[in-house]
Short mmCIF file of C-alpha atoms in Angstrom, two decimals:
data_model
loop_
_atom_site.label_atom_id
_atom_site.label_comp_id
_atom_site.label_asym_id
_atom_site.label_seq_id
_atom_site.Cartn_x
_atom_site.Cartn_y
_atom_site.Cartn_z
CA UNK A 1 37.91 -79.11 -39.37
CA UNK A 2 38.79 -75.20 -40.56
CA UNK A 3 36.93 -74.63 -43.33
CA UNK A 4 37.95 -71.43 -45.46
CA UNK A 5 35.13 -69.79 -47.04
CA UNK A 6 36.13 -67.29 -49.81
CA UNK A 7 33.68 -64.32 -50.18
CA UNK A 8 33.77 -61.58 -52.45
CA UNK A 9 32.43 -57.80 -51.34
CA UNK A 10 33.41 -56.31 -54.37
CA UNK A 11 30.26 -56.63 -56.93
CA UNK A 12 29.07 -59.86 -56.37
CA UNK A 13 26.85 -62.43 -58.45
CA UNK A 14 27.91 -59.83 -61.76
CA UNK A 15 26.17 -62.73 -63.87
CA UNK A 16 22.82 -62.11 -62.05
CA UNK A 17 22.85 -58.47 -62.92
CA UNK A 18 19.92 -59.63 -65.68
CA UNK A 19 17.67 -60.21 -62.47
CA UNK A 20 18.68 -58.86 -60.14
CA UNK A 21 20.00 -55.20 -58.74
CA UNK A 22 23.18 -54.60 -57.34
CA UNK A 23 21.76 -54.21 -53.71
CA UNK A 24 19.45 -57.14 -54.51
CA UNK A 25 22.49 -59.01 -55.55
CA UNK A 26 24.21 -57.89 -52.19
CA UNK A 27 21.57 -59.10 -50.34
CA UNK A 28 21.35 -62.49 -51.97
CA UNK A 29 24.83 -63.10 -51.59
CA UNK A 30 24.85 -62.52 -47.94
CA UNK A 31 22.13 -64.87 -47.54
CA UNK A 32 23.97 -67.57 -49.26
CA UNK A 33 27.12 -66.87 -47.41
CA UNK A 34 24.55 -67.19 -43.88
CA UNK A 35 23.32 -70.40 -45.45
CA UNK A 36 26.93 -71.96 -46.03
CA UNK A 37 28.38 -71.05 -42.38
CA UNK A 38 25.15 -72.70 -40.82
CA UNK A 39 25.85 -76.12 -42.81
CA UNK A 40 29.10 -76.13 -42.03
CA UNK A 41 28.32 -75.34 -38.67
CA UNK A 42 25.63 -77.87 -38.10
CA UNK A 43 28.47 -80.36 -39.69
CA UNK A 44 30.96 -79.57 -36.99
CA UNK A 45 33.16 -77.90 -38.85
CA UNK A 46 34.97 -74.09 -37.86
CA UNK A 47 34.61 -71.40 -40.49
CA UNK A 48 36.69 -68.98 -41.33
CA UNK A 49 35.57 -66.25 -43.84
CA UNK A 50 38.62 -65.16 -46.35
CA UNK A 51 37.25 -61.76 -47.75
CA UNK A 52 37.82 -59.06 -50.14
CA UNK A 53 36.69 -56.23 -47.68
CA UNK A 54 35.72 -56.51 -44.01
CA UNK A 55 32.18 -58.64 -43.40
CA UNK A 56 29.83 -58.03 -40.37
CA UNK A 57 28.94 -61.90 -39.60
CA UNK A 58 29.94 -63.73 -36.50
CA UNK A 59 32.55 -65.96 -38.06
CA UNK A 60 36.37 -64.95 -37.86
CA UNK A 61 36.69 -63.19 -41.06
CA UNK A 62 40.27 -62.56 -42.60
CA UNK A 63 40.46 -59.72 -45.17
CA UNK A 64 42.99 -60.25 -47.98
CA UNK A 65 42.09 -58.28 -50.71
CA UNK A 66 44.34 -60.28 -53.86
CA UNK A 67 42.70 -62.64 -56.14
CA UNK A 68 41.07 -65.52 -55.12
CA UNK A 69 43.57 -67.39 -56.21
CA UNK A 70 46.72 -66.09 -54.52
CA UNK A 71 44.18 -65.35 -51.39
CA UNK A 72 43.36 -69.11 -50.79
CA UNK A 73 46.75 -69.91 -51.48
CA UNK A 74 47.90 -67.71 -48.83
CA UNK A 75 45.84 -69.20 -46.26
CA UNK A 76 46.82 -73.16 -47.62
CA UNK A 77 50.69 -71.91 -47.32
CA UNK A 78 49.81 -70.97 -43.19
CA UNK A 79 48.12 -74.23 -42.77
CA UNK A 80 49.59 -77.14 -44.82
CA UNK A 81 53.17 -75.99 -45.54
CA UNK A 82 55.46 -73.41 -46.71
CA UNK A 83 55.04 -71.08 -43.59
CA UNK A 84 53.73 -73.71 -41.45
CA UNK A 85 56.23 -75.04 -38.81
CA UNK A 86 54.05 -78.72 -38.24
CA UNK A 87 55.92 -81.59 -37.49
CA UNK A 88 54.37 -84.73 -39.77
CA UNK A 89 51.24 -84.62 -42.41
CA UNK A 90 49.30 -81.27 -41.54
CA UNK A 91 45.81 -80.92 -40.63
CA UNK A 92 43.40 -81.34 -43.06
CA UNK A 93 41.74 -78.06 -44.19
CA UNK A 94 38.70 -77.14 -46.24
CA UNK A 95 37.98 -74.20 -48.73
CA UNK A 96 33.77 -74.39 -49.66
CA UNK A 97 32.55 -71.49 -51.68
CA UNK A 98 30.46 -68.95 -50.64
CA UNK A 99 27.40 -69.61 -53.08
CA UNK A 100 26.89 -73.27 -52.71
CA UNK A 101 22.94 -72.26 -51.60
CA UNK A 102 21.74 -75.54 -52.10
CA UNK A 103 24.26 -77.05 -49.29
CA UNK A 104 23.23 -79.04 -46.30
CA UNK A 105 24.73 -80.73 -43.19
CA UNK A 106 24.56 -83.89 -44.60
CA UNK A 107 26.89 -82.41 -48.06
CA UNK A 108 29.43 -81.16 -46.02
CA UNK A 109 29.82 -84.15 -43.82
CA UNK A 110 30.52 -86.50 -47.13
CA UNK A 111 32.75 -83.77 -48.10
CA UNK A 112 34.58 -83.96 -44.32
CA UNK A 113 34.76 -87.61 -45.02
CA UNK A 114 36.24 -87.89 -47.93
CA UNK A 115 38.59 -85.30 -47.23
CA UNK A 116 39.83 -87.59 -44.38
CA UNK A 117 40.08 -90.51 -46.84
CA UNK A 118 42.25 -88.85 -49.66
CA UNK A 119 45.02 -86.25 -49.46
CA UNK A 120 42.60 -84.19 -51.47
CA UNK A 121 38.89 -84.44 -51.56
CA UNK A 122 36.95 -81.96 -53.84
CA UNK A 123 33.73 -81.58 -55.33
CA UNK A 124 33.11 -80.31 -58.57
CA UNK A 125 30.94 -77.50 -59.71
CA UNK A 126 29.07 -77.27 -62.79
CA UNK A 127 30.98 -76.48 -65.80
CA UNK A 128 34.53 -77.18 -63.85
CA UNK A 129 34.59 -75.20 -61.37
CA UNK A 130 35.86 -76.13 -58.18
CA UNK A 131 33.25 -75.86 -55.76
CA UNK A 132 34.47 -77.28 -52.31
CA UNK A 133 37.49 -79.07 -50.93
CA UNK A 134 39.58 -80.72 -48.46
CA UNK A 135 43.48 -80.93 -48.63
CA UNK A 136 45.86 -82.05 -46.39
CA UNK A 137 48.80 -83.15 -48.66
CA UNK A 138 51.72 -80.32 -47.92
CA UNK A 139 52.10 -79.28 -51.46
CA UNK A 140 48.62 -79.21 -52.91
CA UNK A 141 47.94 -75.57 -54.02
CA UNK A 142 44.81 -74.20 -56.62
CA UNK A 143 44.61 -72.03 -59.72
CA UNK A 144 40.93 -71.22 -60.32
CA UNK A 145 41.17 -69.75 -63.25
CA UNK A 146 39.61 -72.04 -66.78
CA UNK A 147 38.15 -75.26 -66.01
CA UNK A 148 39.87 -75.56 -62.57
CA UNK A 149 38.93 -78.61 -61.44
CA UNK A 150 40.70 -80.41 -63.79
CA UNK A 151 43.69 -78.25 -63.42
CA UNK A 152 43.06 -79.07 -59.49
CA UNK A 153 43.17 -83.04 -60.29
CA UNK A 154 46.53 -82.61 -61.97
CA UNK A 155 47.91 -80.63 -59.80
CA UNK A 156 46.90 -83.04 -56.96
CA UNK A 157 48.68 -85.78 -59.43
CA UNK A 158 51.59 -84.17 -59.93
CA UNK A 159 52.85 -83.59 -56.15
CA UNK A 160 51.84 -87.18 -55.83
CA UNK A 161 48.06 -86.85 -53.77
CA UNK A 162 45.30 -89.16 -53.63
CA UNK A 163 42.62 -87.56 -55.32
CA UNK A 164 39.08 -88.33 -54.48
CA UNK A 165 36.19 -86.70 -56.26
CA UNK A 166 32.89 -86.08 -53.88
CA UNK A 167 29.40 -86.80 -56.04
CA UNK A 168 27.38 -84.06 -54.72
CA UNK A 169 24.42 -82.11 -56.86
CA UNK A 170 24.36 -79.96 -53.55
CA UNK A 171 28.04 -79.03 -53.62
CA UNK A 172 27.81 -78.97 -57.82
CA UNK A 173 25.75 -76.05 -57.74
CA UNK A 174 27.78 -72.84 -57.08
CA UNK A 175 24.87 -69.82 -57.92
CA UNK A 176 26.20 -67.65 -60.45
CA UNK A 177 23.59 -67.69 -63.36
CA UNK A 178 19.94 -67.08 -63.86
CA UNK A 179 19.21 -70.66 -64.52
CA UNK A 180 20.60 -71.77 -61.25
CA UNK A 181 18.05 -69.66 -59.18
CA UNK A 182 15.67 -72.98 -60.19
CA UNK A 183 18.06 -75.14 -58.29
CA UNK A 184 17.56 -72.84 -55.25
CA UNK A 185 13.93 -72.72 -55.18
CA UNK A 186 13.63 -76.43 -55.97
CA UNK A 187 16.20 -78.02 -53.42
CA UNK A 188 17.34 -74.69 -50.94
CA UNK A 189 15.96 -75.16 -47.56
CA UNK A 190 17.32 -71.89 -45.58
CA UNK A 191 17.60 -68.33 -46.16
CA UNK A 192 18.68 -67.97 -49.88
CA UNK A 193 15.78 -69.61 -50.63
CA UNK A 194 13.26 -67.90 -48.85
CA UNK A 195 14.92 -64.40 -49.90
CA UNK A 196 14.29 -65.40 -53.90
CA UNK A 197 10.60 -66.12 -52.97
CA UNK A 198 10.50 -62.91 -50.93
CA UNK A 199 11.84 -61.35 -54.04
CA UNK A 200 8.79 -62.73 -55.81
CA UNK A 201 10.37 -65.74 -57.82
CA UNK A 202 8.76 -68.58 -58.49
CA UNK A 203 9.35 -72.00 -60.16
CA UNK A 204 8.56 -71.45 -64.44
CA UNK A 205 7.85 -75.44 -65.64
CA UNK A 206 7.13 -74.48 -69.02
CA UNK A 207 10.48 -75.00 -70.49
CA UNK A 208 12.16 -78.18 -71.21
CA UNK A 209 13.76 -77.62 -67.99
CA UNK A 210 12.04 -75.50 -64.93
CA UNK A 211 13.67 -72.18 -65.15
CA UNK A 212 12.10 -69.14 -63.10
CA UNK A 213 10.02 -66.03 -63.33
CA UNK A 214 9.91 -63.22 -61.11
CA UNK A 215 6.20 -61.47 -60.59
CA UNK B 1 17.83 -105.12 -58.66
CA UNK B 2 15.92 -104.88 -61.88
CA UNK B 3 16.55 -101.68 -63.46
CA UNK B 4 14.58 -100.36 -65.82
CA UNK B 5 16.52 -98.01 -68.87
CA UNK B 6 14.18 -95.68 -70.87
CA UNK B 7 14.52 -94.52 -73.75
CA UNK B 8 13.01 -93.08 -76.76
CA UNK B 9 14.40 -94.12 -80.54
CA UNK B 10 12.11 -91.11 -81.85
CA UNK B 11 14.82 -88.16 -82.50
CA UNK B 12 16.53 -88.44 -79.69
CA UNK B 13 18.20 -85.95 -78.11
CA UNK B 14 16.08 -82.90 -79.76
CA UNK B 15 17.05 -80.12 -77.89
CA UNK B 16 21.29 -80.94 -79.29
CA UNK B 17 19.85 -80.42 -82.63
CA UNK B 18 22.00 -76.98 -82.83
CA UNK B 19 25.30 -78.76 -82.51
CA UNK B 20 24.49 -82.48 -83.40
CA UNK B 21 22.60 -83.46 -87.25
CA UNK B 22 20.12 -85.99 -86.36
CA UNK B 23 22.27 -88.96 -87.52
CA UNK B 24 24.73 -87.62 -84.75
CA UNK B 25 22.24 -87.29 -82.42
CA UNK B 26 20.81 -90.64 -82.89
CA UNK B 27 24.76 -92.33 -82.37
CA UNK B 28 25.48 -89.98 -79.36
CA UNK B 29 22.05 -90.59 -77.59
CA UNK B 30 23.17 -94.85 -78.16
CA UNK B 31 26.89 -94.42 -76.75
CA UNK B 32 24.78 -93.01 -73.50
CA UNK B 33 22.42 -95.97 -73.19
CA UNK B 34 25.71 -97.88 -73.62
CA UNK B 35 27.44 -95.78 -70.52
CA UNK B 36 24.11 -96.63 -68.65
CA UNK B 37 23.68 -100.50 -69.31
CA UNK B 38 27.48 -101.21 -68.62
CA UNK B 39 27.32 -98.74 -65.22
CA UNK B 40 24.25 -100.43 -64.28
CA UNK B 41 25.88 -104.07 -65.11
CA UNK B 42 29.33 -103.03 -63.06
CA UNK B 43 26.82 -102.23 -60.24
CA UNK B 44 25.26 -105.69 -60.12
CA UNK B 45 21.88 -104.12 -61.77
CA UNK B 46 20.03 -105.93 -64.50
CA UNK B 47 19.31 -103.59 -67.03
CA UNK B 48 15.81 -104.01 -69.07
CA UNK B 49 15.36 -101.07 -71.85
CA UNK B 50 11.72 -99.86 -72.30
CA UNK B 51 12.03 -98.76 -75.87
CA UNK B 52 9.51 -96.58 -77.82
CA UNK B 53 11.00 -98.76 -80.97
CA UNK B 54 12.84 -102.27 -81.24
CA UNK B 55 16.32 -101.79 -80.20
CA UNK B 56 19.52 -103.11 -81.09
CA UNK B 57 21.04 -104.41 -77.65
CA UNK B 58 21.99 -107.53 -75.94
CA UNK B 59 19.84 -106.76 -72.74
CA UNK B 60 16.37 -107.37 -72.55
CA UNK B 61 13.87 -105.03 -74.74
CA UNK B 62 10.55 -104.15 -73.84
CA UNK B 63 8.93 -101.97 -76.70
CA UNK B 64 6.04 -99.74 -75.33
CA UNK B 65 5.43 -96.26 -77.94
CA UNK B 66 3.11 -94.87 -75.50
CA UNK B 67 4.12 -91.42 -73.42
CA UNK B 68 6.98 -91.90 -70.77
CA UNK B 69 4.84 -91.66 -67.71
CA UNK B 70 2.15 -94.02 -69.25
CA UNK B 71 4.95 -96.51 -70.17
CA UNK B 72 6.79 -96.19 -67.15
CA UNK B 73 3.76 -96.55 -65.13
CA UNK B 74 2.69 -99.85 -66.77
CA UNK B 75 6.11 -101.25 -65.89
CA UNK B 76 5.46 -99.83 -62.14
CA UNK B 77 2.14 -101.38 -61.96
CA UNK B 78 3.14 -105.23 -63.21
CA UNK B 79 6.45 -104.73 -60.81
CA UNK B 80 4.88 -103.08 -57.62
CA UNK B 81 1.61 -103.23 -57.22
CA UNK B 82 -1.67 -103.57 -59.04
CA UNK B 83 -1.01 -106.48 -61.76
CA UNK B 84 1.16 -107.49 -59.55
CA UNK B 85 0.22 -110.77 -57.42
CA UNK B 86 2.74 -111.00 -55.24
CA UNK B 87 1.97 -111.08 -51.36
CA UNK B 88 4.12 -108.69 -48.86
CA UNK B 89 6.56 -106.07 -49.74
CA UNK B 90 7.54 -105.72 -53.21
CA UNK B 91 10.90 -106.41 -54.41
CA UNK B 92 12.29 -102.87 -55.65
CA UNK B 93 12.70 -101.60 -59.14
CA UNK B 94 14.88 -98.87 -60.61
CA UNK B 95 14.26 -96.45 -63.61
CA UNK B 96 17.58 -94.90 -64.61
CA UNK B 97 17.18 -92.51 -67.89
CA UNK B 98 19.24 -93.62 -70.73
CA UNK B 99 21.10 -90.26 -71.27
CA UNK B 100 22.86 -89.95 -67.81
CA UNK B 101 26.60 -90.14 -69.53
CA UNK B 102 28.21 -89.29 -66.34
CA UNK B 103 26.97 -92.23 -64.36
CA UNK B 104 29.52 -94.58 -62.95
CA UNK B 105 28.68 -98.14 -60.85
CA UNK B 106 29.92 -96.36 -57.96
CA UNK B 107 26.46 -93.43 -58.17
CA UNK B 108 24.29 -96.52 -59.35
CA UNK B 109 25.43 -98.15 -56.18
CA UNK B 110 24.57 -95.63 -53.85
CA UNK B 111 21.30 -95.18 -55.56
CA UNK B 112 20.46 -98.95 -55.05
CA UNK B 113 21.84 -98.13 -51.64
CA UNK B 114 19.26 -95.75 -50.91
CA UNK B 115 16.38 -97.06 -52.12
CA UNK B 116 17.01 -100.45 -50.12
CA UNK B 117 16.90 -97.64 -47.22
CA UNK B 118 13.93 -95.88 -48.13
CA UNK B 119 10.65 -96.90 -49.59
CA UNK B 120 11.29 -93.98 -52.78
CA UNK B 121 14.93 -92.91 -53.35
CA UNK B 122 15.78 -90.24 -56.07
CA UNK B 123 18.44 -88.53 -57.99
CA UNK B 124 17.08 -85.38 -59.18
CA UNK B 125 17.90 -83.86 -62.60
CA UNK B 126 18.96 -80.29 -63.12
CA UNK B 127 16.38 -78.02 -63.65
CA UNK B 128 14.01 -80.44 -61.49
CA UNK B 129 14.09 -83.02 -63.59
CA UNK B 130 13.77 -87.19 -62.14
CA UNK B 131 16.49 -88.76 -63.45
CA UNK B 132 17.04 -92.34 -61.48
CA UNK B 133 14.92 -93.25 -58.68
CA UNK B 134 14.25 -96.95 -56.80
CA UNK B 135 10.81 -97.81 -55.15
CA UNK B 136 9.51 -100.28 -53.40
CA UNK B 137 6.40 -98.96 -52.43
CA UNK B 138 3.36 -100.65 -53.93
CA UNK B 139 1.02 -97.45 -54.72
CA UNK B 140 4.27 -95.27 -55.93
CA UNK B 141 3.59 -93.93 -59.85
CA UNK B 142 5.46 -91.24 -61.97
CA UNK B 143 4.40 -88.33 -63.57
CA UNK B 144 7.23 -86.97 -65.74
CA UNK B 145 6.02 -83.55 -66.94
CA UNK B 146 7.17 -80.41 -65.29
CA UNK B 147 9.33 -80.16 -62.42
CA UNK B 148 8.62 -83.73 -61.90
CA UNK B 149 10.76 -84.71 -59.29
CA UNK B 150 8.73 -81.57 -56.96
CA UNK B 151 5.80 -83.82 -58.19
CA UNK B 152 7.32 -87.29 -57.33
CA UNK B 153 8.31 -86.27 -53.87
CA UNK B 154 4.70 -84.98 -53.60
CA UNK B 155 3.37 -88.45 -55.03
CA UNK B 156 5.46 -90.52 -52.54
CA UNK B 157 3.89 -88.32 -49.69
CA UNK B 158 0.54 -88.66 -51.05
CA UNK B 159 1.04 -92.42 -50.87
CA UNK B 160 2.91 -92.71 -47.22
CA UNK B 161 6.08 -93.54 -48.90
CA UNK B 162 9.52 -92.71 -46.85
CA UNK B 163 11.39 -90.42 -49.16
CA UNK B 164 15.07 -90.14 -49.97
CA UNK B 165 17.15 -87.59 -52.11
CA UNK B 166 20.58 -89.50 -53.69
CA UNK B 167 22.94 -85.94 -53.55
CA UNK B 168 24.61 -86.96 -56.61
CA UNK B 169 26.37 -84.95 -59.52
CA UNK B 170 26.18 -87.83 -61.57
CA UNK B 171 23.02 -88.91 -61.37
CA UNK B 172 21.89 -84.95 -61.87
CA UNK B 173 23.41 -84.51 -64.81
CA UNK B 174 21.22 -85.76 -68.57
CA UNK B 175 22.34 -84.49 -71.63
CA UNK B 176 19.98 -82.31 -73.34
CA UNK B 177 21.56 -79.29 -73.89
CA UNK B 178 25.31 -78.13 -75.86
CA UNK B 179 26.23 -77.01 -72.26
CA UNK B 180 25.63 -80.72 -71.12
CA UNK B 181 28.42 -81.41 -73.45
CA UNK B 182 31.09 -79.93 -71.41
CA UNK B 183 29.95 -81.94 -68.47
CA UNK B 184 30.57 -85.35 -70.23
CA UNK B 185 34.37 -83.88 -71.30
CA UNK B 186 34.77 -83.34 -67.90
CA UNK B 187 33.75 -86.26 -66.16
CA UNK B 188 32.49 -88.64 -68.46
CA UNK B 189 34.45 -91.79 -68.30
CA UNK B 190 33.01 -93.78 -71.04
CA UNK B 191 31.51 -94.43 -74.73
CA UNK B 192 29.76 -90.67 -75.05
CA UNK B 193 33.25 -88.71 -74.09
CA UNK B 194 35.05 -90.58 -76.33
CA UNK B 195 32.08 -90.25 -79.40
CA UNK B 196 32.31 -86.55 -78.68
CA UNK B 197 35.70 -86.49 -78.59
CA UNK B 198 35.89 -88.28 -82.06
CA UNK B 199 33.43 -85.86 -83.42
CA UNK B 200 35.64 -82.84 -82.44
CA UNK B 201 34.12 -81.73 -79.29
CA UNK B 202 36.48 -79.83 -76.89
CA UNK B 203 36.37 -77.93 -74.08
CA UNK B 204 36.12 -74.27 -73.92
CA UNK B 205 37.71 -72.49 -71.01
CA UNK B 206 36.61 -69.13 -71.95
CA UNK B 207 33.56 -68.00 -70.51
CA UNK B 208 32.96 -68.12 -67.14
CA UNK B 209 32.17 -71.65 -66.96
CA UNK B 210 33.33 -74.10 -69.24
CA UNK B 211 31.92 -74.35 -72.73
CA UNK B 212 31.96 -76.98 -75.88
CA UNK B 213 33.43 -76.06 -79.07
CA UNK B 214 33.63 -78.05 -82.03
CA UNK B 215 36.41 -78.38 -84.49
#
């Protein structure tokens, strides 16, 4: 399956600026971007990296430089309709985030799977968002902006898709905030991971919830 | 699969006491023990509560005031192993926390799922929490403080268990904090969305994820 991931060049990970320095941030970013294309790899699927600005990585990498928004939507137009000349329903075709640095084979399989089930198959992030998804209905179309995934369930409902909704904690947890840096160092297992420990983070338990200190 | 429902009638839901009085807090944290009984029921469970206090409920009420990893423990040993007298492999037991508003039969299911798989299965919390786990291992005990489910996985190591993570959203997600909240407008399907709803909670699109705000 194609799976669009949507990277941004331009200042990334702006919410991390508290911890972390722009080139730091850089860095990170990269490494969750590495850790992404691997698991999709590993889960047989063939990414395709929609950025801002051009990307050295091994991946085909498309550079379209509009919003996110109008970026992805480009890229579902080629594939599911509008400018695409298929005969019968279209391939199905993914779009998984960039900073999902806790995802793993397995995540992206269940994802693939559902996707192949439903006309659209997405996963959630925390507070919303729309982390990851699979389409394959003609029509379907997204509007990050707000509490997308809701918008992303009606919009699914009103060109008449079957909507599933994929349960993942893994896929849930797009890294944008301080607080999520705990999610990476409890559950990561590849090079984001290892970067924030190289960085000198560490686990902090002395909070209600574990939250993290840097040395 | 008996399934055993913490929870603690000693002001609940503490760390909501910015948004919620403690009257509030005490209704909200009962519509979620509601959400988790009738999930747990719709999944074929059978629901026991292990109350600090007596507790106002049609399923089965065990009241135990000591600490949650002594009380928990106790209800381990009599089911598992230790006071237990039974000969072979024990049946398994579930401990689901009360405030998991987000949980549907469908996550309790693959939770049961897994842990007929595995000889410890477990839905981490955010922030490292253990939120729902199954075990059928004899010598397998909790320890809730800290970033318990690190601890847990160490535990079931210690103890030769086979370990397995349940990648679920749902069963990540307890309400402690306001931005909890916006999590159970989202997805919640059941008694706590509704209460919130009622009280005035909506969501808040502005920031970069999705926020409560209250009428």
């Amino acid at each position: 399956m194609e799976v669009i991931v949507p990277f941004s060049t331009d200042r990334p990970k702006s919410r991390l600026s508290d911890v972390l320095s722009p080139e730091e941030r850089r860095e990170f970013a990269r490494t969750m971007l590495d850790d992404v294309l691997d698991a999709v790899d590993a889960a047989g699927g063939d990414p395709r990296i929609l950025a801002t600005d051009a990307v050295d990585v091994d991946s085909p990498v498309t550079v379209d430089d509009r919003p996110l928004t109008e970026a992805v939507n480009a890229a579902l137009d080629a594939r599911l309709g509008a400018d695409s000349e298929r005969d019968g329903s279209p391939d199905p075709v993914a779009v998984v985030m960039a900073d999902l640095a806790l995802v793993t084979p397995a995540a992206v399989d269940r994802l693939f799977a559902a996707g192949r089930d439903a006309d659209v198959a997405m996963a959630p992030g925390r507070g919303g968002g729309t982390n990851a998804f699979v389409a394959s209905h003609p029509e379907f179309r997204v509007d990050y902006h707000g509490a997308s995934y809701l918008d992303h369930r009606e919009i699914a409902a009103e060109v008449g898709a079957d909507f599933a909704a994929v349960d993942s904690h893994r896929l849930g947890t797009d890294v944008d905030e301080p607080a999520d840096l705990a999610e990476v160092l409890i559950h990561g297992e590849g090079r984001a991971a290892a970067w924030l420990r190289e960085a000198g983070f560490a686990l902090d338990a002395d909070e209600g919830r574990v939250a993290v200190a840097r040395e």
